[in-house]
mmCIF file with all atom_site columns, C-alpha atoms in Angstrom:
data_model
loop_
_atom_site.group_PDB
_atom_site.id
_atom_site.type_symbol
_atom_site.label_atom_id
_atom_site.label_alt_id
_atom_site.label_comp_id
_atom_site.label_asym_id
_atom_site.label_entity_id
_atom_site.label_seq_id
_atom_site.pdbx_PDB_ins_code
_atom_site.Cartn_x
_atom_site.Cartn_y
_atom_site.Cartn_z
_atom_site.occupancy
_atom_site.B_iso_or_equiv
_atom_site.pdbx_formal_charge
_atom_site.auth_seq_id
_atom_site.auth_comp_id
_atom_site.auth_asym_id
_atom_site.auth_atom_id
_atom_site.pdbx_PDB_model_num
ATOM 1   C CA . MET A 1 1   ? 0.000   0.000   0.000  1.00 0.00 ? 144 MET A CA 1
ATOM 2   C CA . GLN A 1 2   ? 1.539   3.295   -1.071 1.00 0.00 ? 145 GLN A CA 1
ATOM 3   C CA . VAL A 1 3   ? 0.746   6.445   0.873  1.00 0.00 ? 146 VAL A CA 1
ATOM 4   C CA . GLY A 1 4   ? 1.309   9.797   -0.817 1.00 0.00 ? 147 GLY A CA 1
ATOM 5   C CA . ARG A 1 5   ? 2.925   12.822  0.802  1.00 0.00 ? 148 ARG A CA 1
ATOM 6   C CA . ASN A 1 6   ? -0.515  14.181  1.581  1.00 0.00 ? 149 ASN A CA 1
ATOM 7   C CA . GLY A 1 7   ? -1.368  11.000  3.539  1.00 0.00 ? 150 GLY A CA 1
ATOM 8   C CA . MET A 1 8   ? -3.793  9.684   0.902  1.00 0.00 ? 151 MET A CA 1
ATOM 9   C CA . ALA A 1 9   ? -3.779  6.092   -0.357 1.00 0.00 ? 152 ALA A CA 1
ATOM 10  C CA . CYS A 1 10  ? -5.967  3.737   -2.404 1.00 0.00 ? 153 CYS A CA 1
ATOM 11  C CA . CYS A 1 11  ? -8.316  1.912   -0.044 1.00 0.00 ? 154 CYS A CA 1
ATOM 12  C CA . PRO A 1 12  ? -7.672  -1.865  0.090  1.00 0.00 ? 155 PRO A CA 1
ATOM 13  C CA . PHE A 1 13  ? -11.210 -2.521  1.318  1.00 0.00 ? 156 PHE A CA 1
ATOM 14  C CA . HIS A 1 14  ? -13.008 -1.625  -1.915 1.00 0.00 ? 157 HIS A CA 1
ATOM 15  C CA . ASP A 1 15  ? -12.146 -1.300  -5.615 1.00 0.00 ? 158 ASP A CA 1
ATOM 16  C CA . ASP A 1 16  ? -10.444 2.086   -5.409 1.00 0.00 ? 159 ASP A CA 1
ATOM 17  C CA . LYS A 1 17  ? -8.871  3.613   -8.533 1.00 0.00 ? 160 LYS A CA 1
ATOM 18  C CA . HIS A 1 18  ? -8.096  7.033   -6.984 1.00 0.00 ? 161 HIS A CA 1
ATOM 19  C CA . PRO A 1 19  ? -6.764  7.545   -3.430 1.00 0.00 ? 162 PRO A CA 1
ATOM 20  C CA . SER A 1 20  ? -9.722  7.968   -1.102 1.00 0.00 ? 163 SER A CA 1
ATOM 21  C CA . MET A 1 21  ? -8.210  6.807   2.203  1.00 0.00 ? 164 MET A CA 1
ATOM 22  C CA . LYS A 1 22  ? -6.551  9.311   4.535  1.00 0.00 ? 165 LYS A CA 1
ATOM 23  C CA . VAL A 1 23  ? -3.811  7.712   6.649  1.00 0.00 ? 166 VAL A CA 1
ATOM 24  C CA . ASP A 1 24  ? -2.137  9.279   9.687  1.00 0.00 ? 167 ASP A CA 1
ATOM 25  C CA . ARG A 1 25  ? -2.516  8.077   13.275 1.00 0.00 ? 168 ARG A CA 1
ATOM 26  C CA . ARG A 1 26  ? -5.844  6.631   12.200 1.00 0.00 ? 169 ARG A CA 1
ATOM 27  C CA . PHE A 1 27  ? -7.267  5.774   8.808  1.00 0.00 ? 170 PHE A CA 1
ATOM 28  C CA . HIS A 1 28  ? -10.492 6.851   7.153  1.00 0.00 ? 171 HIS A CA 1
ATOM 29  C CA . CYS A 1 29  ? -11.789 5.977   3.694  1.00 0.00 ? 172 CYS A CA 1
ATOM 30  C CA . PHE A 1 30  ? -14.050 8.617   2.203  1.00 0.00 ? 173 PHE A CA 1
ATOM 31  C CA . GLY A 1 31  ? -15.325 6.046   -0.308 1.00 0.00 ? 174 GLY A CA 1
ATOM 32  C CA . CYS A 1 32  ? -16.412 3.040   1.803  1.00 0.00 ? 175 CYS A CA 1
ATOM 33  C CA . GLN A 1 33  ? -16.313 4.818   5.207  1.00 0.00 ? 176 GLN A CA 1
ATOM 34  C CA . ALA A 1 34  ? -13.828 2.302   6.704  1.00 0.00 ? 177 ALA A CA 1
ATOM 35  C CA . ASP A 1 35  ? -12.354 3.933   9.786  1.00 0.00 ? 178 ASP A CA 1
ATOM 36  C CA . GLY A 1 36  ? -10.202 3.064   12.801 1.00 0.00 ? 179 GLY A CA 1
ATOM 37  C CA . ASP A 1 37  ? -6.733  2.701   14.234 1.00 0.00 ? 180 ASP A CA 1
ATOM 38  C CA . VAL A 1 38  ? -3.865  0.374   13.335 1.00 0.00 ? 181 VAL A CA 1
ATOM 39  C CA . ILE A 1 39  ? -5.476  -2.606  15.093 1.00 0.00 ? 182 ILE A CA 1
ATOM 40  C CA . ASP A 1 40  ? -8.774  -2.045  13.288 1.00 0.00 ? 183 ASP A CA 1
ATOM 41  C CA . PHE A 1 41  ? -6.900  -1.778  9.977  1.00 0.00 ? 184 PHE A CA 1
ATOM 42  C CA . THR A 1 42  ? -4.964  -5.024  10.582 1.00 0.00 ? 185 THR A CA 1
ATOM 43  C CA . ALA A 1 43  ? -8.084  -6.875  11.747 1.00 0.00 ? 186 ALA A CA 1
ATOM 44  C CA . ARG A 1 44  ? -10.051 -5.791  8.690  1.00 0.00 ? 187 ARG A CA 1
ATOM 45  C CA . LEU A 1 45  ? -7.192  -6.408  6.225  1.00 0.00 ? 188 LEU A CA 1
ATOM 46  C CA . PHE A 1 46  ? -6.448  -9.943  7.474  1.00 0.00 ? 189 PHE A CA 1
ATOM 47  C CA . GLY A 1 47  ? -9.943  -10.901 8.684  1.00 0.00 ? 190 GLY A CA 1
ATOM 48  C CA . LEU A 1 48  ? -8.911  -11.162 12.365 1.00 0.00 ? 191 LEU A CA 1
ATOM 49  C CA . SER A 1 49  ? -10.484 -10.245 15.678 1.00 0.00 ? 192 SER A CA 1
ATOM 50  C CA . GLY A 1 50  ? -9.158  -7.195  17.503 1.00 0.00 ? 193 GLY A CA 1
ATOM 51  C CA . LYS A 1 51  ? -7.064  -9.276  19.913 1.00 0.00 ? 194 LYS A CA 1
ATOM 52  C CA . GLU A 1 52  ? -5.667  -11.439 17.096 1.00 0.00 ? 195 GLU A CA 1
ATOM 53  C CA . ALA A 1 53  ? -4.767  -8.285  15.160 1.00 0.00 ? 196 ALA A CA 1
ATOM 54  C CA . ALA A 1 54  ? -2.990  -6.847  18.203 1.00 0.00 ? 197 ALA A CA 1
ATOM 55  C CA . LEU A 1 55  ? -1.056  -10.090 18.677 1.00 0.00 ? 198 LEU A CA 1
ATOM 56  C CA . LYS A 1 56  ? -0.104  -10.135 14.982 1.00 0.00 ? 199 LYS A CA 1
ATOM 57  C CA . LEU A 1 57  ? 1.180   -6.550  15.164 1.00 0.00 ? 200 LEU A CA 1
ATOM 58  C CA . ALA A 1 58  ? 3.118   -7.341  18.343 1.00 0.00 ? 201 ALA A CA 1
ATOM 59  C CA . GLU A 1 59  ? 4.734   -10.336 16.631 1.00 0.00 ? 202 GLU A CA 1
ATOM 60  C CA . ASP A 1 60  ? 5.398   -8.535  13.327 1.00 0.00 ? 203 ASP A CA 1
ATOM 61  C CA . PHE A 1 61  ? 7.085   -5.601  15.053 1.00 0.00 ? 204 PHE A CA 1
ATOM 62  C CA . SER A 1 62  ? 8.846   -7.603  17.817 1.00 0.00 ? 205 SER A CA 1
ATOM 63  C CA . VAL A 1 63  ? 6.914   -5.966  20.615 1.00 0.00 ? 206 VAL A CA 1
ATOM 64  C CA . ARG A 1 64  ? 6.700   -8.023  23.790 1.00 0.00 ? 207 ARG A CA 1
ATOM 65  C CA . TYR A 1 65  ? 3.169   -8.875  24.786 1.00 0.00 ? 208 TYR A CA 1
ATOM 66  C CA . ASP A 1 66  ? 1.908   -10.038 28.154 1.00 0.00 ? 209 ASP A CA 1
ATOM 67  C CA . ALA A 1 67  ? -1.597  -10.489 29.500 1.00 0.00 ? 210 ALA A CA 1
ATOM 68  C CA . LYS A 1 68  ? -1.756  -6.884  30.695 1.00 0.00 ? 211 LYS A CA 1
ATOM 69  C CA . GLY A 1 69  ? -0.668  -5.481  27.349 1.00 0.00 ? 212 GLY A CA 1
ATOM 70  C CA . HIS A 1 70  ? 2.459   -3.688  28.514 1.00 0.00 ? 213 HIS A CA 1
ATOM 71  C CA . ASN A 1 71  ? 6.047   -4.339  29.368 1.00 0.00 ? 214 ASN A CA 1
ATOM 72  C CA . PRO A 1 72  ? 6.246   -3.933  33.185 1.00 0.00 ? 215 PRO A CA 1
ATOM 73  C CA . PRO A 1 73  ? 10.012  -3.327  33.631 1.00 0.00 ? 216 PRO A CA 1
ATOM 74  C CA . ARG A 1 74  ? 9.972   -0.587  31.019 1.00 0.00 ? 217 ARG A CA 1
ATOM 75  C CA . LYS A 1 75  ? 6.928   1.033   32.585 1.00 0.00 ? 218 LYS A CA 1
ATOM 76  C CA . ARG A 1 76  ? 8.600   1.026   36.008 1.00 0.00 ? 219 ARG A CA 1
ATOM 77  C CA . LEU A 1 77  ? 11.628  2.802   34.549 1.00 0.00 ? 220 LEU A CA 1
ATOM 78  C CA . VAL A 1 78  ? 9.405   5.505   33.102 1.00 0.00 ? 221 VAL A CA 1
ATOM 79  C CA . LYS A 1 79  ? 7.627   5.933   36.444 1.00 0.00 ? 222 LYS A CA 1
ATOM 80  C CA . ARG A 1 80  ? 10.946  6.138   38.262 1.00 0.00 ? 223 ARG A CA 1
ATOM 81  C CA . LYS A 1 81  ? 12.193  8.778   35.811 1.00 0.00 ? 224 LYS A CA 1
ATOM 82  C CA . ILE A 1 82  ? 9.031   10.840  36.188 1.00 0.00 ? 225 ILE A CA 1
ATOM 83  C CA . SER A 1 83  ? 9.160   10.642  39.970 1.00 0.00 ? 226 SER A CA 1
ATOM 84  C CA . GLU A 1 84  ? 12.859  11.630  39.903 1.00 0.00 ? 227 GLU A CA 1
ATOM 85  C CA . GLU A 1 85  ? 12.051  14.701  37.791 1.00 0.00 ? 228 GLU A CA 1
ATOM 86  C CA . LEU A 1 86  ? 9.112   15.516  40.047 1.00 0.00 ? 229 LEU A CA 1
ATOM 87  C CA . ARG A 1 87  ? 11.258  15.101  43.157 1.00 0.00 ? 230 ARG A CA 1
ATOM 88  C CA . CYS A 1 88  ? 13.881  17.504  41.760 1.00 0.00 ? 231 CYS A CA 1
ATOM 89  C CA . ARG A 1 89  ? 11.227  20.055  40.816 1.00 0.00 ? 232 ARG A CA 1
ATOM 90  C CA . GLN A 1 90  ? 9.655   19.848  44.270 1.00 0.00 ? 233 GLN A CA 1
ATOM 91  C CA . ALA A 1 91  ? 13.061  20.320  45.932 1.00 0.00 ? 234 ALA A CA 1
ATOM 92  C CA . GLU A 1 92  ? 13.665  23.363  43.730 1.00 0.00 ? 235 GLU A CA 1
ATOM 93  C CA . GLN A 1 93  ? 10.244  24.828  44.582 1.00 0.00 ? 236 GLN A CA 1
ATOM 94  C CA . LYS A 1 94  ? 10.773  24.247  48.315 1.00 0.00 ? 237 LYS A CA 1
ATOM 95  C CA . CYS A 1 95  ? 14.200  25.889  48.145 1.00 0.00 ? 238 CYS A CA 1
ATOM 96  C CA . PHE A 1 96  ? 12.682  28.875  46.329 1.00 0.00 ? 239 PHE A CA 1
ATOM 97  C CA . ARG A 1 97  ? 9.808   29.185  48.824 1.00 0.00 ? 240 ARG A CA 1
ATOM 98  C CA . VAL A 1 98  ? 12.102  29.051  51.875 1.00 0.00 ? 241 VAL A CA 1
ATOM 99  C CA . LEU A 1 99  ? 14.559  31.554  50.390 1.00 0.00 ? 242 LEU A CA 1
ATOM 100 C CA . CYS A 1 100 ? 11.680  33.930  49.514 1.00 0.00 ? 243 CYS A CA 1
ATOM 101 C CA . ASP A 1 101 ? 10.375  33.741  53.073 1.00 0.00 ? 244 ASP A CA 1
ATOM 102 C CA . TYR A 1 102 ? 13.891  34.347  54.383 1.00 0.00 ? 245 TYR A CA 1
ATOM 103 C CA . LEU A 1 103 ? 14.409  37.334  52.076 1.00 0.00 ? 246 LEU A CA 1
ATOM 104 C CA . HIS A 1 104 ? 11.154  38.905  53.292 1.00 0.00 ? 247 HIS A CA 1
ATOM 105 C CA . LEU A 1 105 ? 12.246  38.330  56.864 1.00 0.00 ? 248 LEU A CA 1
ATOM 106 C CA . LEU A 1 106 ? 15.679  39.858  56.190 1.00 0.00 ? 249 LEU A CA 1
ATOM 107 C CA . GLU A 1 107 ? 14.060  42.910  54.582 1.00 0.00 ? 250 GLU A CA 1
ATOM 108 C CA . ARG A 1 108 ? 11.822  43.297  57.622 1.00 0.00 ? 251 ARG A CA 1
ATOM 109 C CA . TRP A 1 109 ? 14.748  42.929  60.028 1.00 0.00 ? 252 TRP A CA 1
ATOM 110 C CA . GLU A 1 110 ? 16.721  45.506  58.068 1.00 0.00 ? 253 GLU A CA 1
ATOM 111 C CA . GLN A 1 111 ? 13.899  48.033  58.603 1.00 0.00 ? 254 GLN A CA 1
ATOM 112 C CA . GLU A 1 112 ? 12.722  47.122  62.106 1.00 0.00 ? 255 GLU A CA 1
ATOM 113 C CA . TYR A 1 113 ? 16.089  46.590  63.806 1.00 0.00 ? 256 TYR A CA 1
ATOM 114 C CA . ALA A 1 114 ? 18.124  49.371  62.160 1.00 0.00 ? 257 ALA A CA 1
ATOM 115 C CA . PRO A 1 115 ? 19.871  51.520  64.767 1.00 0.00 ? 258 PRO A CA 1
ATOM 116 C CA . GLN A 1 116 ? 18.075  54.817  65.365 1.00 0.00 ? 259 GLN A CA 1
ATOM 117 C CA . THR A 1 117 ? 21.213  56.670  66.415 1.00 0.00 ? 260 THR A CA 1
ATOM 118 C CA . PRO A 1 118 ? 24.920  56.231  65.526 1.00 0.00 ? 261 PRO A CA 1
ATOM 119 C CA . GLU A 1 119 ? 25.699  55.315  69.167 1.00 0.00 ? 262 GLU A CA 1
ATOM 120 C CA . GLU A 1 120 ? 23.065  52.554  69.385 1.00 0.00 ? 263 GLU A CA 1
ATOM 121 C CA . ALA A 1 121 ? 24.374  48.970  69.321 1.00 0.00 ? 264 ALA A CA 1
ATOM 122 C CA . TRP A 1 122 ? 23.496  46.953  66.260 1.00 0.00 ? 265 TRP A CA 1
ATOM 123 C CA . ASN A 1 123 ? 20.908  44.242  66.746 1.00 0.00 ? 266 ASN A CA 1
ATOM 124 C CA . PRO A 1 124 ? 22.133  40.793  65.577 1.00 0.00 ? 267 PRO A CA 1
ATOM 125 C CA . LEU A 1 125 ? 19.061  40.484  63.333 1.00 0.00 ? 268 LEU A CA 1
ATOM 126 C CA . PHE A 1 126 ? 19.972  43.756  61.608 1.00 0.00 ? 269 PHE A CA 1
ATOM 127 C CA . VAL A 1 127 ? 23.536  42.505  61.116 1.00 0.00 ? 270 VAL A CA 1
ATOM 128 C CA . GLU A 1 128 ? 22.261  39.218  59.680 1.00 0.00 ? 271 GLU A CA 1
ATOM 129 C CA . ALA A 1 129 ? 20.000  41.117  57.278 1.00 0.00 ? 272 ALA A CA 1
ATOM 130 C CA . LEU A 1 130 ? 22.946  43.168  56.029 1.00 0.00 ? 273 LEU A CA 1
ATOM 131 C CA . GLN A 1 131 ? 25.150  40.086  55.646 1.00 0.00 ? 274 GLN A CA 1
ATOM 132 C CA . LYS A 1 132 ? 22.672  37.665  54.061 1.00 0.00 ? 275 LYS A CA 1
ATOM 133 C CA . LYS A 1 133 ? 20.276  39.748  51.954 1.00 0.00 ? 276 LYS A CA 1
ATOM 134 C CA . ALA A 1 134 ? 22.415  40.119  48.793 1.00 0.00 ? 277 ALA A CA 1
ATOM 135 C CA . HIS A 1 135 ? 23.414  36.439  48.773 1.00 0.00 ? 278 HIS A CA 1
ATOM 136 C CA . THR A 1 136 ? 19.802  35.317  49.237 1.00 0.00 ? 279 THR A CA 1
ATOM 137 C CA . GLU A 1 137 ? 18.708  37.563  46.343 1.00 0.00 ? 280 GLU A CA 1
ATOM 138 C CA . TYR A 1 138 ? 21.487  36.052  44.200 1.00 0.00 ? 281 TYR A CA 1
ATOM 139 C CA . LEU A 1 139 ? 20.299  32.478  44.927 1.00 0.00 ? 282 LEU A CA 1
ATOM 140 C CA . LEU A 1 140 ? 16.696  33.438  44.161 1.00 0.00 ? 283 LEU A CA 1
ATOM 141 C CA . ASP A 1 141 ? 17.790  34.977  40.849 1.00 0.00 ? 284 ASP A CA 1
ATOM 142 C CA . ILE A 1 142 ? 19.456  31.694  39.880 1.00 0.00 ? 285 ILE A CA 1
ATOM 143 C CA . LEU A 1 143 ? 16.356  29.707  40.851 1.00 0.00 ? 286 LEU A CA 1
ATOM 144 C CA . LEU A 1 144 ? 14.192  32.078  38.799 1.00 0.00 ? 287 LEU A CA 1
ATOM 145 C CA . SER A 1 145 ? 16.242  32.507  35.646 1.00 0.00 ? 288 SER A CA 1
ATOM 146 C CA . GLY A 1 146 ? 19.203  30.134  35.770 1.00 0.00 ? 289 GLY A CA 1
ATOM 147 C CA . SER A 1 147 ? 19.710  27.096  33.565 1.00 0.00 ? 290 SER A CA 1
ATOM 148 C CA . MET A 1 148 ? 18.496  23.710  34.730 1.00 0.00 ? 291 MET A CA 1
ATOM 149 C CA . GLU A 1 149 ? 22.053  22.800  35.766 1.00 0.00 ? 292 GLU A CA 1
ATOM 150 C CA . GLU A 1 150 ? 22.511  26.040  37.729 1.00 0.00 ? 293 GLU A CA 1
ATOM 151 C CA . ARG A 1 151 ? 19.204  25.538  39.564 1.00 0.00 ? 294 ARG A CA 1
ATOM 152 C CA . ALA A 1 152 ? 20.090  21.924  40.373 1.00 0.00 ? 295 ALA A CA 1
ATOM 153 C CA . CYS A 1 153 ? 23.482  23.083  41.649 1.00 0.00 ? 296 CYS A CA 1
ATOM 154 C CA . VAL A 1 154 ? 21.863  25.622  44.004 1.00 0.00 ? 297 VAL A CA 1
ATOM 155 C CA . VAL A 1 155 ? 19.486  22.981  45.369 1.00 0.00 ? 298 VAL A CA 1
ATOM 156 C CA . ALA A 1 156 ? 22.330  20.485  45.837 1.00 0.00 ? 299 ALA A CA 1
ATOM 157 C CA . GLU A 1 157 ? 24.847  22.919  47.357 1.00 0.00 ? 300 GLU A CA 1
ATOM 158 C CA . TYR A 1 158 ? 22.479  24.880  49.583 1.00 0.00 ? 301 TYR A CA 1
ATOM 159 C CA . GLY A 1 159 ? 19.981  22.149  50.499 1.00 0.00 ? 302 GLY A CA 1
ATOM 160 C CA . LYS A 1 160 ? 21.247  21.730  54.065 1.00 0.00 ? 303 LYS A CA 1
ATOM 161 C CA . GLU A 1 161 ? 21.508  25.488  54.547 1.00 0.00 ? 304 GLU A CA 1
ATOM 162 C CA . VAL A 1 162 ? 17.935  25.934  53.269 1.00 0.00 ? 305 VAL A CA 1
ATOM 163 C CA . ARG A 1 163 ? 16.690  23.341  55.787 1.00 0.00 ? 306 ARG A CA 1
ATOM 164 C CA . LYS A 1 164 ? 18.472  25.260  58.568 1.00 0.00 ? 307 LYS A CA 1
ATOM 165 C CA . ILE A 1 165 ? 16.946  28.533  57.339 1.00 0.00 ? 308 ILE A CA 1
ATOM 166 C CA . GLU A 1 166 ? 13.487  26.941  57.270 1.00 0.00 ? 309 GLU A CA 1
ATOM 167 C CA . GLN A 1 167 ? 13.967  25.749  60.858 1.00 0.00 ? 310 GLN A CA 1
ATOM 168 C CA . ARG A 1 168 ? 15.199  29.197  61.879 1.00 0.00 ? 311 ARG A CA 1
ATOM 169 C CA . ILE A 1 169 ? 12.185  30.901  60.278 1.00 0.00 ? 312 ILE A CA 1
ATOM 170 C CA . SER A 1 170 ? 9.725   28.598  62.035 1.00 0.00 ? 313 SER A CA 1
ATOM 171 C CA . GLU A 1 171 ? 11.505  29.105  65.387 1.00 0.00 ? 314 GLU A CA 1
ATOM 172 C CA . PHE A 1 172 ? 11.513  32.871  64.903 1.00 0.00 ? 315 PHE A CA 1
ATOM 173 C CA . THR A 1 173 ? 7.821   33.022  63.959 1.00 0.00 ? 316 THR A CA 1
ATOM 174 C CA . ALA A 1 174 ? 6.950   30.788  66.932 1.00 0.00 ? 317 ALA A CA 1
ATOM 175 C CA . SER A 1 175 ? 8.842   33.029  69.348 1.00 0.00 ? 318 SER A CA 1
ATOM 176 C CA . HIS A 1 176 ? 7.562   36.311  67.831 1.00 0.00 ? 319 HIS A CA 1
ATOM 177 C CA . PRO A 1 177 ? 3.741   36.202  67.718 1.00 0.00 ? 320 PRO A CA 1
ATOM 178 C CA . ALA A 1 178 ? 3.550   39.600  66.014 1.00 0.00 ? 321 ALA A CA 1
ATOM 179 C CA . SER A 1 179 ? 5.442   38.227  63.039 1.00 0.00 ? 322 SER A CA 1
ATOM 180 C CA . ARG A 1 180 ? 2.991   35.331  62.779 1.00 0.00 ? 323 ARG A CA 1
ATOM 181 C CA . HIS A 1 181 ? 0.066   37.778  62.746 1.00 0.00 ? 324 HIS A CA 1
ATOM 182 C CA . GLU A 1 182 ? 1.822   39.963  60.191 1.00 0.00 ? 325 GLU A CA 1
ATOM 183 C CA . ARG A 1 183 ? 2.599   36.909  58.028 1.00 0.00 ? 326 ARG A CA 1
ATOM 184 C CA . SER A 1 184 ? -1.017  35.717  58.055 1.00 0.00 ? 327 SER A CA 1
ATOM 185 C CA . ARG A 1 185 ? -2.129  39.266  57.213 1.00 0.00 ? 328 ARG A CA 1
ATOM 186 C CA . SER A 1 186 ? 0.284   39.438  54.246 1.00 0.00 ? 329 SER A CA 1
ATOM 187 C CA . LEU A 1 187 ? -0.803  35.967  53.086 1.00 0.00 ? 330 LEU A CA 1
ATOM 188 C CA . SER A 1 188 ? -4.469  36.958  53.151 1.00 0.00 ? 331 SER A CA 1
ATOM 189 C CA . ALA A 1 189 ? -3.655  40.187  51.304 1.00 0.00 ? 332 ALA A CA 1
ATOM 190 C CA . GLY A 1 190 ? -1.837  38.101  48.652 1.00 0.00 ? 333 GLY A CA 1
ATOM 191 C CA . ALA A 1 191 ? -4.867  35.814  48.325 1.00 0.00 ? 334 ALA A CA 1
ATOM 192 C CA . GLU A 1 192 ? -7.148  38.808  47.703 1.00 0.00 ? 335 GLU A CA 1
ATOM 193 C CA . ARG A 1 193 ? -5.002  39.895  44.732 1.00 0.00 ? 336 ARG A CA 1
#
């Protein structure tokens, strides 16, 4: 059976002189209205049942067949690959979320704990904000616009540090009720947008 560049072929199911069958993922004859997928085509062409046609195709194209109709080891590999990709994406998203929360906290500390006079001692939270803010912004920039390799590198290199930051944020919010109230207020304001 010859199929033209436009996907048209002479139908083998009736006496067809001019191509009247469209062939792509499925087939459809505009002359005799034969229609279906590759299994339907094989069944009709060779006078087989659907299951016999599927078995014939599996044998002709060296595709393993089992009672469930799939190759279990191959399917498991695909699932494992998908879950690996998903796991990496989730780790990246968690890293981004924690670093965003930390950046917001640093920005708040920079404002709230800034010395009011030149003689006033610097609060450790203000010092931390000055020391960590630029680096945190840099990591967030990589997670937002870096290549896949750069993002993976940030997650791998700073994973432990991010877990420590997450713990620190939760301890700080637990010990400072006002920050918890402010956080819930900012979250509800974000939901309204």
